[in-house]
């Protein structure tokens, strides 16, 4: 530590003062006490001013003691062995005490610095404790006010070029991120950089980013203690950022869940509110007296309304992402059977052929969604078939191909490309009784389960819809 | 006359179901709330109940549990809900069957008659359970179809024992898995598919169009009506 010339002057003034006092009071003091008094300026200088002035005070004190007090007085000669010992002991005590005092001083300064650094970190942590994103901005402003302009650099957003950071700065930043240790100005790595780069998580490669702090405006070099302190602050910023990111993620997830829950509730309420009157309507019509043919026609329309409603709910579920497929091992026979059951009245007038090998492998699908797909495909076939519907499944190239064929007029060329679009209908097919959503739902549900569905021509004319399903390997315990 | 408790908060449905029941030769006991339903169970002592799940004063699923404690006759759930989980919950709580709205009057009557038949079935005195042409003797590990013995593996036999024991009632996948494979396997529906496939090959006339072991996708298995 450097001491100003004033320190030396003060130390010498102290020695002169003691010399004056002891010179005047020697007859009353005695030599030993006088020598002790000369230690006072040494102690005072080493505690208050510095080691240099203390040494000067010790030397000055020794000379003054010798010259003024030690007989023969007013000469620098030392007579007698005991006087030599006196001066030597005085010098030794003065040197040791000044050393000890200087050490004490250094300790105290160190403790003060540490307390200051801790207080600074505590203040900084308090600053970062908020839950809003602007705490980071405030923290950077805080650093800028004390250390130099600061900015955050995200691990994934390290720019290739930057208006402020030179290519040397950027490579130092890259190094700090890679090596998870401080780099740039004030560090051992690329100290020529104009910025200090302090990673969020030193020692943990893969941290999410770093804090960059510009070198001090004064042009001086950043000291090691400052670097340590900045590293501590960078760590706090990293923790705050992780916490904020987590809170953010939680909040957006909750928002999403709320929205999904609301949509599900609405869909369920809508389905309920449609189905109840439809049930009453169908029941009342069935109980009416009168022309049975007219009654059947009315009932068919009521059922069509119900099917349209189901399709609308299905479309809303696809649209809202409310499908949550539960993929499990499914026996296609089960789903085909359930679909045919549900379509019993629509299929009554047709001949339905099933070709399902006894050793047909199980498939991986959501059984409820798959059944809904089959209801729509077989229902569609029933609307277009003249007399015959064929349902066949077989393993092919590691997957299961399920065909639903009808013997109708087939798919018109102009419809081919947009068959699975919503409200796509063949010319004049308005009387066919579909909602125009059925095949769009087939596509939407198939997409949700990662199945592919396609349309083409059946071997004997008519339309063929094909669903490709992944085979499910099962071992039974 | 067989009395059937009908619980629904929609007056129109209540009237409709009552009319359907009368047409089928049943006596209807209407209740518009869960509280009224529980009172009627004590008062009118119905033989069966048809319950809507969306009631204003109690969750329908809770009502099923409460009714199951108070009456032994079949409980049939009327539901406009799509959620498979709701259907499974009602079945696990003791409902015998469910009918989805919009339903057909004749379908409802058929389900009701089947449920009543099952409930009235005499409990086997000789230890042999029967369902149509099926007869199972669990003690002797013996299953017969039309009098002819069918060789089954222990798992296949256990599944048939549960299904015949339920007498045509829908048994959820989880329930079957728990009773045949143990509680650790309630999620392993793969096991069930494989065993049912094997059973159909042994028991069905046409395994690709099964009439004996029927499946409700995502819910469970039942034996077909005989």
XYZ file of C-alpha atoms in Angstrom:
703
model
C 0.000 0.000 0.000
C 1.389 3.366 -0.928
C 1.474 6.126 1.685
C 1.525 9.836 0.931
C 4.539 11.939 2.030
C 2.244 13.523 4.642
C 2.254 10.170 6.479
C 6.001 10.278 6.861
C 5.888 13.870 8.034
C 3.227 13.039 10.623
C 5.329 10.099 11.841
C 8.439 12.281 12.150
C 6.422 15.018 13.899
C 5.283 12.398 16.431
C 8.889 11.391 17.050
C 9.924 15.054 17.462
C 7.100 15.612 19.976
C 8.168 12.616 22.083
C 11.797 13.756 21.818
C 10.878 17.210 23.165
C 8.823 15.785 26.053
C 11.390 13.185 27.085
C 14.244 15.671 26.746
C 12.499 18.003 29.193
C 11.347 15.309 31.583
C 14.371 13.012 31.562
C 15.331 13.646 35.180
C 11.903 12.488 36.337
C 11.385 9.684 33.772
C 14.509 7.620 33.681
C 15.953 6.095 30.512
C 13.792 2.952 30.378
C 10.475 4.829 30.503
C 11.736 7.389 27.975
C 12.584 4.554 25.563
C 9.033 3.162 25.989
C 7.583 6.560 25.123
C 9.440 6.471 21.778
C 7.372 3.332 20.884
C 4.190 5.434 20.892
C 4.722 7.183 17.527
C 5.786 3.818 15.997
C 2.523 2.161 17.133
C 0.421 5.134 16.171
C 2.019 5.307 12.719
C 1.715 1.560 12.030
C -1.977 1.436 13.054
C -3.100 4.753 11.616
C -0.783 5.597 8.752
C 1.184 2.657 7.361
C 4.201 0.412 7.589
C 6.629 2.872 5.906
C 5.995 5.764 8.310
C 6.145 3.305 11.226
C 9.629 2.193 10.139
C 10.680 5.817 9.743
C 9.288 6.515 13.235
C 11.238 3.542 14.619
C 14.498 4.657 13.020
C 13.904 8.302 13.971
C 12.998 7.277 17.497
C 16.177 5.193 17.837
C 18.347 8.060 16.588
C 16.622 10.679 18.793
C 16.868 8.415 21.863
C 20.547 7.891 21.230
C 21.297 11.535 20.484
C 19.161 13.281 23.091
C 18.946 10.905 26.030
C 21.545 8.192 25.968
C 24.804 9.263 27.702
C 26.971 10.650 26.408
C 24.111 12.978 25.429
C 24.020 15.028 22.233
C 26.326 12.590 20.421
C 25.524 9.507 18.373
C 28.142 7.584 20.306
C 26.989 4.712 22.428
C 29.028 3.969 25.499
C 28.675 0.754 27.391
C 27.189 -2.586 26.410
C 23.920 -2.014 28.301
C 23.179 1.063 26.149
C 23.846 -0.874 22.953
C 21.348 -3.440 24.186
C 18.814 -0.697 24.985
C 18.919 0.723 21.463
C 18.858 -2.740 19.866
C 15.898 -3.852 21.996
C 14.095 -0.603 21.248
C 14.589 -1.126 17.522
C 13.524 -4.767 17.686
C 10.371 -3.997 19.700
C 9.549 -1.109 17.414
C 9.933 -3.273 14.296
C 7.901 -6.186 15.680
C 5.073 -4.020 16.983
C 4.903 -2.098 13.740
C 4.717 -5.425 11.825
C 1.967 -6.735 14.114
C 0.025 -3.524 13.956
C 0.310 -3.440 10.193
C -1.024 -6.987 9.992
C -3.942 -6.088 12.245
C -4.656 -3.147 9.987
C -4.651 -5.362 6.903
C -7.002 -7.854 8.583
C -9.368 -5.121 9.540
C -9.352 -3.714 6.028
C -9.992 -7.189 4.639
C -12.895 -7.771 7.035
C -14.334 -4.403 6.122
C -14.064 -5.208 2.430
C -15.708 -8.586 2.952
C -18.519 -7.056 4.983
C -19.001 -4.461 2.268
C -19.072 -7.166 -0.429
C -21.565 -9.218 1.561
C -23.748 -6.191 2.177
C -23.603 -5.472 -1.537
C -24.619 -9.038 -2.405
C -27.469 -8.930 0.099
C -28.702 -5.658 -1.362
C -28.412 -7.145 -4.831
C -30.268 -10.330 -3.852
C -33.067 -8.226 -2.364
C -33.224 -6.307 -5.626
C -33.600 -9.592 -7.517
C -36.256 -11.071 -5.249
C -39.221 -9.715 -7.217
C -41.323 -11.852 -9.533
C -41.497 -9.563 -12.525
C -39.153 -9.606 -15.485
C -37.997 -6.011 -14.834
C -35.931 -7.123 -11.816
C -33.237 -8.201 -14.276
C -33.197 -4.769 -15.884
C -32.982 -3.140 -12.453
C -30.165 -5.501 -11.443
C -28.172 -4.639 -14.568
C -28.662 -0.914 -13.912
C -27.430 -1.492 -10.373
C -24.239 -3.159 -11.629
C -23.780 -0.462 -14.257
C -23.906 2.234 -11.562
C -21.123 0.555 -9.564
C -18.930 -1.430 -11.937
C -19.611 -0.529 -15.554
C -22.217 -1.044 -18.266
C -23.684 -4.531 -17.932
C -25.764 -6.769 -20.140
C -27.031 -10.363 -20.162
C -26.019 -12.797 -22.878
C -28.101 -15.908 -23.298
C -26.333 -19.171 -24.031
C -28.488 -19.751 -27.096
C -28.385 -16.173 -28.273
C -24.652 -15.447 -28.450
C -24.560 -13.166 -31.496
C -22.112 -13.786 -34.343
C -21.716 -10.029 -34.680
C -22.585 -7.230 -32.320
C -22.552 -3.438 -32.597
C -20.848 -3.099 -29.202
C -18.866 -6.289 -28.697
C -15.778 -6.823 -30.853
C -14.919 -10.234 -32.247
C -12.353 -10.614 -29.445
C -15.081 -9.798 -26.889
C -17.412 -12.325 -28.508
C -14.830 -15.085 -28.459
C -14.106 -14.301 -24.797
C -17.870 -14.579 -24.145
C -17.916 -17.902 -26.002
C -15.009 -19.101 -23.939
C -16.719 -18.090 -20.678
C -19.831 -20.043 -21.691
C -17.881 -23.086 -22.879
C -15.461 -23.296 -19.981
C -17.938 -22.070 -17.340
C -15.379 -19.647 -15.904
C -14.802 -15.930 -16.060
C -13.120 -14.619 -19.218
C -12.182 -11.271 -20.751
C -11.034 -8.147 -18.931
C -9.816 -8.771 -15.388
C -9.476 -12.533 -15.883
C -6.637 -14.775 -17.037
C -8.370 -15.590 -20.313
C -8.236 -12.975 -23.093
C -7.693 -10.055 -20.698
C -7.323 -7.738 -23.702
C -11.096 -7.800 -24.139
C -12.986 -4.652 -23.143
C -15.572 -6.602 -21.182
C -15.513 -9.021 -18.284
C -17.664 -12.106 -18.919
C -19.011 -13.874 -15.861
C -21.015 -17.084 -16.349
C -24.203 -17.661 -14.309
C -22.978 -21.013 -13.076
C -19.151 -21.115 -12.859
C -17.840 -24.666 -12.813
C -21.039 -26.018 -14.400
C -20.695 -26.147 -18.174
C -24.125 -25.832 -19.727
C -25.243 -22.824 -17.653
C -27.894 -20.760 -19.343
C -25.863 -17.619 -19.957
C -23.540 -14.955 -18.576
C -23.279 -11.352 -17.446
C -20.976 -9.058 -19.428
C -19.585 -6.009 -17.598
C -17.663 -3.308 -19.472
C -14.166 -2.422 -18.172
C -14.103 0.559 -15.770
C -14.464 3.994 -17.416
C -11.389 5.205 -15.503
C -9.273 2.915 -17.646
C -7.863 1.091 -14.653
C -7.744 -2.692 -14.594
C -10.482 -4.504 -12.675
C -9.036 -6.020 -9.520
C -9.328 -9.678 -8.514
C -11.676 -8.825 -5.598
C -13.984 -6.981 -7.954
C -14.005 -9.945 -10.290
C -14.900 -12.249 -7.382
C -17.697 -9.922 -6.374
C -19.010 -9.634 -9.929
C -18.931 -13.410 -10.225
C -21.055 -13.666 -7.075
C -23.520 -11.131 -8.524
C -23.627 -12.995 -11.848
C -24.493 -16.169 -9.985
C -27.354 -14.370 -8.230
C -28.628 -13.049 -11.564
C -28.483 -16.566 -13.023
C -30.507 -17.951 -10.124
C -33.073 -15.175 -10.433
C -33.370 -15.780 -14.149
C -33.917 -19.523 -13.678
C -36.541 -18.787 -11.038
C -38.321 -16.295 -13.304
C -38.234 -18.715 -16.247
C -39.733 -21.434 -14.057
C -42.480 -19.162 -12.735
C -43.217 -18.058 -16.279
C -43.477 -21.625 -17.519
C -45.752 -22.602 -14.630
C -48.009 -19.658 -15.289
C -48.381 -20.319 -18.985
C -49.025 -24.002 -18.301
C -51.739 -23.108 -15.806
C -53.307 -20.732 -18.299
C -53.309 -23.468 -20.916
C -54.822 -26.008 -18.523
C -57.540 -23.552 -17.521
C -58.381 -22.972 -21.153
C -58.504 -26.712 -21.904
C -60.678 -27.390 -18.872
C -63.094 -24.645 -19.944
C -63.252 -26.015 -23.467
C -63.939 -29.528 -22.240
C -66.690 -28.283 -19.935
C -68.258 -26.291 -22.753
C -68.149 -29.241 -25.148
C -69.695 -31.555 -22.560
C -72.446 -29.020 -21.801
C -73.113 -28.517 -25.509
C -73.356 -32.246 -26.128
C -75.704 -32.626 -23.178
C -77.900 -29.715 -24.220
C -78.302 -31.119 -27.723
C -78.767 -34.735 -26.806
C -81.500 -34.246 -24.249
C -84.011 -32.591 -26.633
C -83.036 -35.032 -29.397
C -83.824 -37.934 -27.093
C -87.202 -36.447 -26.225
C -87.925 -35.714 -29.877
C -87.056 -39.254 -30.974
C -89.093 -40.722 -28.126
C -92.152 -38.579 -28.830
C -92.037 -39.307 -32.558
C -91.755 -43.038 -31.893
C -94.792 -42.903 -29.656
C -96.962 -41.067 -32.236
C -99.802 -42.851 -33.994
C -99.952 -42.570 -37.744
C -98.187 -43.501 -40.953
C -95.235 -45.765 -39.976
C -93.261 -44.731 -43.070
C -93.590 -41.046 -42.192
C -92.578 -41.858 -38.634
C -89.452 -43.688 -39.810
C -88.534 -40.801 -42.106
C -88.887 -38.334 -39.242
C -86.853 -40.561 -36.927
C -84.121 -40.884 -39.555
C -83.904 -37.084 -39.684
C -83.713 -36.872 -35.906
C -80.879 -39.393 -35.905
C -79.135 -37.459 -38.649
C -79.326 -34.379 -36.466
C -77.785 -36.358 -33.622
C -74.969 -37.604 -35.866
C -74.315 -34.048 -37.091
C -74.120 -32.931 -33.494
C -71.579 -35.663 -32.728
C -69.545 -34.565 -35.731
C -69.634 -30.932 -34.601
C -68.417 -31.880 -31.139
C -65.713 -34.041 -32.737
C -64.632 -31.178 -34.987
C -64.518 -28.822 -31.998
C -62.346 -31.307 -30.106
C -59.904 -31.551 -33.009
C -59.859 -27.780 -33.473
C -59.286 -27.121 -29.780
C -56.551 -29.719 -29.430
C -58.797 -31.342 -26.810
C -58.023 -34.829 -28.121
C -55.858 -36.768 -25.751
C -55.304 -40.146 -27.414
C -54.760 -43.047 -25.016
C -52.772 -45.448 -27.175
C -53.064 -49.096 -26.196
C -53.234 -52.544 -27.779
C -56.487 -52.729 -29.718
C -58.150 -55.666 -31.418
C -59.524 -54.251 -34.673
C -62.340 -56.791 -34.479
C -63.611 -55.068 -31.304
C -63.725 -51.624 -32.898
C -65.247 -52.829 -36.171
C -67.852 -54.734 -34.209
C -68.727 -51.748 -32.031
C -68.925 -49.453 -35.070
C -71.234 -51.847 -36.946
C -73.397 -52.134 -33.816
C -73.778 -48.406 -33.600
C -74.663 -48.214 -37.310
C -77.067 -51.182 -37.142
C -80.037 -49.322 -38.626
C -77.989 -47.674 -41.410
C -76.405 -51.024 -42.328
C -79.646 -53.020 -42.221
C -80.266 -52.561 -45.956
C -76.727 -53.537 -46.956
C -74.692 -56.663 -47.140
C -71.603 -56.221 -44.950
C -68.658 -58.510 -45.617
C -65.856 -58.760 -43.088
C -62.516 -60.263 -44.044
C -60.433 -60.322 -40.890
C -57.825 -63.076 -40.533
C -57.932 -64.940 -37.239
C -54.257 -64.173 -36.647
C -54.598 -60.452 -37.391
C -52.044 -58.715 -35.152
C -53.214 -56.232 -32.537
C -52.761 -52.561 -33.423
C -51.645 -49.546 -31.376
C -54.419 -46.932 -31.220
C -56.921 -45.172 -28.971
C -59.903 -47.566 -29.019
C -62.537 -44.830 -28.612
C -61.147 -42.558 -31.330
C -60.546 -45.520 -33.640
C -64.151 -46.666 -33.201
C -65.348 -43.144 -34.001
C -63.217 -43.191 -37.186
C -64.740 -46.528 -38.191
C -68.289 -45.316 -37.497
C -67.658 -42.405 -39.857
C -65.944 -44.495 -42.572
C -68.503 -47.322 -42.489
C -71.362 -44.821 -42.189
C -69.985 -42.999 -45.211
C -69.786 -46.293 -47.123
C -73.378 -47.084 -46.127
C -74.555 -43.763 -47.584
C -72.822 -44.384 -50.902
C -73.041 -48.163 -51.334
C -75.603 -49.673 -53.661
C -75.772 -53.043 -51.895
C -72.423 -54.130 -50.566
C -69.850 -52.901 -48.038
C -66.580 -54.762 -47.556
C -64.397 -54.367 -44.484
C -61.025 -56.079 -44.712
C -57.794 -55.909 -42.748
C -54.435 -57.505 -43.405
C -50.808 -57.088 -42.377
C -48.718 -55.352 -45.033
C -45.140 -54.068 -44.778
C -45.105 -54.147 -40.982
C -48.365 -52.254 -40.556
C -52.017 -53.235 -40.671
C -54.019 -51.994 -43.656
C -57.720 -51.624 -43.010
C -59.922 -51.139 -46.078
C -63.541 -49.995 -46.106
C -64.952 -50.459 -49.622
C -68.367 -49.684 -51.071
C -69.894 -50.462 -54.443
C -71.158 -46.949 -55.133
C -70.132 -44.557 -57.891
C -66.663 -43.992 -56.478
C -64.916 -40.737 -55.702
C -65.255 -37.990 -58.301
C -61.943 -36.648 -59.613
C -62.745 -33.099 -58.574
C -63.253 -34.244 -54.996
C -60.161 -36.433 -54.700
C -57.785 -33.754 -53.406
C -60.104 -32.191 -50.851
C -62.005 -35.246 -49.701
C -60.800 -34.874 -46.108
C -61.483 -31.128 -45.980
C -64.374 -29.881 -43.947
C -67.669 -29.590 -45.828
C -66.226 -31.178 -48.973
C -69.070 -32.947 -50.758
C -69.518 -34.484 -54.115
C -71.764 -32.637 -56.575
C -75.415 -33.355 -55.804
C -74.504 -35.289 -52.684
C -76.568 -33.021 -50.479
C -79.204 -35.690 -50.158
C -76.739 -38.266 -48.941
C -77.279 -37.256 -45.345
C -73.724 -36.589 -44.181
C -72.783 -33.564 -42.127
C -69.832 -32.762 -44.372
C -67.615 -33.162 -41.328
C -67.387 -36.940 -41.131
C -64.260 -37.437 -43.217
C -62.581 -34.335 -41.785
C -63.045 -35.907 -38.361
C -61.631 -39.190 -39.639
C -58.547 -37.278 -40.768
C -58.297 -35.228 -37.558
C -58.625 -38.239 -35.257
C -56.196 -40.255 -37.416
C -53.676 -37.388 -37.273
C -54.014 -37.226 -33.502
C -53.048 -40.907 -33.317
C -50.378 -40.550 -36.044
C -52.272 -42.894 -38.378
C -52.507 -42.356 -42.112
C -55.807 -42.456 -43.935
C -56.219 -42.392 -47.696
C -58.936 -42.727 -50.295
C -58.987 -44.370 -53.699
C -60.943 -46.738 -55.875
C -62.170 -50.128 -54.673
C -61.217 -53.152 -56.817
C -64.798 -53.611 -58.079
C -65.472 -49.867 -58.594
C -66.802 -47.707 -55.796
C -64.726 -45.977 -53.155
C -62.043 -47.464 -50.935
C -60.869 -45.835 -47.732
C -57.682 -47.209 -46.232
C -56.391 -46.737 -42.709
C -52.796 -47.793 -41.981
C -52.274 -48.786 -38.340
C -49.038 -49.664 -36.552
C -48.785 -53.221 -35.350
C -48.560 -53.676 -31.568
C -46.116 -56.295 -30.364
C -47.445 -57.933 -27.232
C -45.979 -60.442 -24.861
C -48.317 -61.904 -22.284
C -47.325 -62.773 -18.767
C -95.713 -55.215 -11.494
C -91.984 -54.487 -11.662
C -91.332 -50.937 -10.453
C -88.520 -48.905 -11.964
C -87.189 -45.740 -10.359
C -86.474 -43.069 -12.984
C -84.181 -40.219 -11.915
C -83.765 -37.242 -14.250
C -84.019 -33.502 -13.696
C -85.443 -32.919 -17.193
C -89.219 -33.249 -16.942
C -89.466 -34.145 -20.654
C -87.035 -37.073 -20.309
C -88.775 -38.195 -17.143
C -92.119 -38.244 -18.977
C -90.608 -39.986 -21.995
C -88.890 -42.739 -20.014
C -92.074 -43.258 -17.966
C -94.053 -43.674 -21.206
C -91.481 -46.133 -22.575
C -91.576 -48.125 -19.325
C -95.382 -48.279 -19.312
C -95.346 -49.435 -22.916
C -92.990 -52.204 -21.809
C -95.270 -53.237 -18.961
C -93.276 -51.651 -16.127
C -94.382 -49.252 -13.403
C -92.425 -45.978 -13.352
C -91.450 -44.217 -10.111
C -90.286 -40.742 -11.164
C -87.827 -38.606 -9.166
C -86.453 -35.242 -10.314
C -83.671 -34.933 -7.744
C -81.187 -37.187 -5.987
C -82.878 -36.424 -2.671
C -86.267 -37.507 -4.051
C -84.659 -40.621 -5.538
C -83.195 -41.691 -2.203
C -86.575 -41.102 -0.529
C -88.389 -43.180 -3.163
C -85.980 -46.084 -2.661
C -87.221 -46.348 0.938
C -90.829 -45.590 0.121
C -91.618 -47.352 -3.167
C -88.947 -50.094 -2.980
C -88.222 -50.195 -6.734
C -86.855 -53.312 -8.454
C -84.551 -51.367 -10.767
C -83.453 -47.785 -11.440
C -82.667 -45.688 -14.501
C -80.499 -42.707 -13.554
C -79.388 -39.582 -15.385
C -75.885 -38.497 -14.383
C -76.444 -34.731 -14.587
C -78.491 -33.955 -11.495
C -78.655 -30.571 -9.787
C -78.303 -31.647 -6.147
C -75.756 -34.465 -6.251
C -73.104 -35.717 -8.611
C -74.598 -38.630 -10.557
C -71.614 -40.819 -9.752
C -72.160 -40.226 -6.020
C -75.826 -41.087 -6.408
C -74.935 -44.428 -8.011
C -72.816 -45.305 -4.983
C -75.591 -44.226 -2.586
C -78.280 -46.204 -4.456
C -76.066 -49.272 -4.709
C -75.886 -49.317 -0.899
C -79.651 -49.148 -0.569
C -80.933 -51.460 -3.321
C -79.881 -54.723 -4.919
C -81.769 -54.418 -8.216
C -80.071 -53.330 -11.461
C -78.985 -49.707 -11.967
C -78.898 -48.392 -15.515
C -77.208 -45.074 -16.216
C -78.512 -42.664 -18.838
C -75.749 -40.417 -20.005
C -75.178 -37.603 -22.459
C -71.534 -37.496 -21.462
C -68.877 -38.583 -23.898
C -66.104 -39.122 -21.398
C -65.136 -42.782 -21.211
C -63.827 -42.191 -17.694
C -67.340 -41.265 -16.453
C -68.783 -44.469 -17.840
C -66.040 -46.551 -16.263
C -66.527 -44.798 -12.918
C -70.266 -45.552 -12.859
C -69.673 -49.203 -13.748
C -66.970 -49.562 -11.114
C -69.330 -48.096 -8.519
C -71.924 -50.761 -9.195
C -74.032 -49.583 -12.138
C -75.094 -52.522 -14.289
C -75.171 -50.832 -17.648
C -75.315 -47.462 -19.328
C -77.330 -46.130 -22.245
C -76.083 -43.105 -24.169
C -78.412 -40.277 -25.159
C -80.016 -40.004 -27.585
C -81.344 -43.490 -27.003
C -84.033 -45.592 -28.501
C -86.991 -46.645 -26.309
C -86.789 -50.261 -27.441
C -83.053 -50.344 -26.751
C -83.635 -49.044 -23.240
C -86.307 -51.679 -22.607
C -84.051 -54.442 -23.929
C -81.204 -53.354 -21.647
C -83.559 -53.149 -18.677
C -85.046 -56.594 -19.297
C -81.593 -58.132 -19.693
C -80.406 -56.533 -16.461
C -83.489 -57.744 -14.587
C -83.034 -61.243 -15.977
C -79.458 -61.309 -14.742
C -80.478 -60.049 -11.325
C -83.233 -62.666 -11.037
C -81.004 -65.499 -12.119
C -80.947 -68.327 -9.597
C -77.587 -68.752 -7.974
C -76.141 -72.087 -9.013
C -76.765 -74.735 -6.381
C -74.418 -77.302 -7.856
C -71.587 -74.739 -8.145
C -72.076 -74.441 -11.903
C -72.656 -70.967 -13.422
C -74.542 -70.764 -16.695
C -74.894 -68.178 -19.436
C -76.802 -69.393 -22.473
C -74.976 -72.371 -23.891
C -72.015 -71.719 -21.574
C -71.602 -73.557 -18.291
C -68.637 -73.082 -16.011
C -67.669 -75.076 -12.930
C -64.854 -73.113 -11.271
C -64.125 -75.768 -8.639
C -63.405 -78.376 -11.294
C -61.846 -75.973 -13.820
C -64.425 -77.068 -16.368
C -66.021 -74.914 -19.084
C -68.589 -76.348 -21.449
C -70.115 -74.820 -24.586
C -73.330 -76.606 -25.535
C -72.316 -79.506 -23.303
C -68.910 -79.933 -24.955
C -65.855 -79.326 -22.802
C -63.469 -76.589 -24.034
C -59.807 -76.750 -23.022
C -58.700 -73.383 -21.632
C -55.471 -72.046 -20.133
C -55.703 -70.857 -16.510
C -55.851 -67.157 -17.605
C -58.515 -67.860 -20.238
C -60.533 -69.772 -17.681
C -60.199 -66.975 -15.109
C -61.436 -64.373 -17.624
C -64.446 -66.531 -18.524
C -65.168 -67.101 -14.844
C -65.370 -63.339 -14.233
C -67.474 -62.710 -17.358
C -69.918 -65.556 -16.725
C -70.066 -64.549 -13.057
C -71.127 -61.066 -14.187
C -73.817 -62.740 -16.285
C -73.735 -60.354 -19.250
C -73.007 -57.260 -17.206
C -70.314 -55.010 -18.663
C -67.039 -55.638 -16.783
C -64.446 -52.877 -17.117
C -60.995 -53.697 -18.469
C -59.390 -52.581 -15.213
C -61.728 -54.801 -13.173
C -60.952 -57.855 -15.309
C -57.228 -57.216 -15.176
C -57.325 -56.741 -11.406
C -59.254 -59.941 -10.815
C -57.343 -62.146 -13.243
C -53.798 -60.742 -13.250
C -53.734 -58.833 -9.963
C -53.783 -55.160 -8.907
C -50.337 -54.485 -10.376
C -51.636 -55.108 -13.892
C -54.769 -52.917 -14.126
C -53.126 -50.961 -16.955
C -51.956 -53.930 -19.027
C -54.885 -54.179 -21.416
C -52.516 -55.876 -23.886
C -52.771 -59.077 -21.810
C -56.546 -58.984 -21.975
C -56.646 -58.491 -25.763
C -54.467 -61.516 -26.365
C -56.433 -63.769 -24.033
C -59.802 -62.617 -25.414
C -58.556 -63.213 -28.960
C -57.612 -66.771 -27.983
C -60.963 -67.299 -26.251
C -62.872 -66.140 -29.316
C -60.950 -68.607 -31.495
C -62.041 -71.385 -29.145
C -65.625 -70.285 -28.443
C -67.025 -68.135 -31.280
C -68.634 -69.551 -34.404
C -67.074 -66.658 -36.378
C -64.187 -65.125 -34.407
C -64.152 -62.062 -36.691
C -67.803 -61.279 -35.831
C -68.016 -62.256 -32.169
C -71.414 -62.689 -30.551
C -70.336 -64.277 -27.276
C -67.568 -62.011 -25.951
C -68.476 -58.439 -26.832
C -66.305 -55.362 -26.321
C -67.211 -51.743 -25.602
C -64.103 -49.958 -26.917
C -62.199 -48.266 -24.144
C -64.583 -49.551 -21.459
C -64.841 -53.295 -21.041
C -66.153 -56.711 -22.018
C -69.518 -58.368 -21.589
C -71.047 -61.625 -22.649
C -73.559 -61.287 -25.473
C -77.268 -61.637 -24.820
C -78.603 -65.174 -25.161
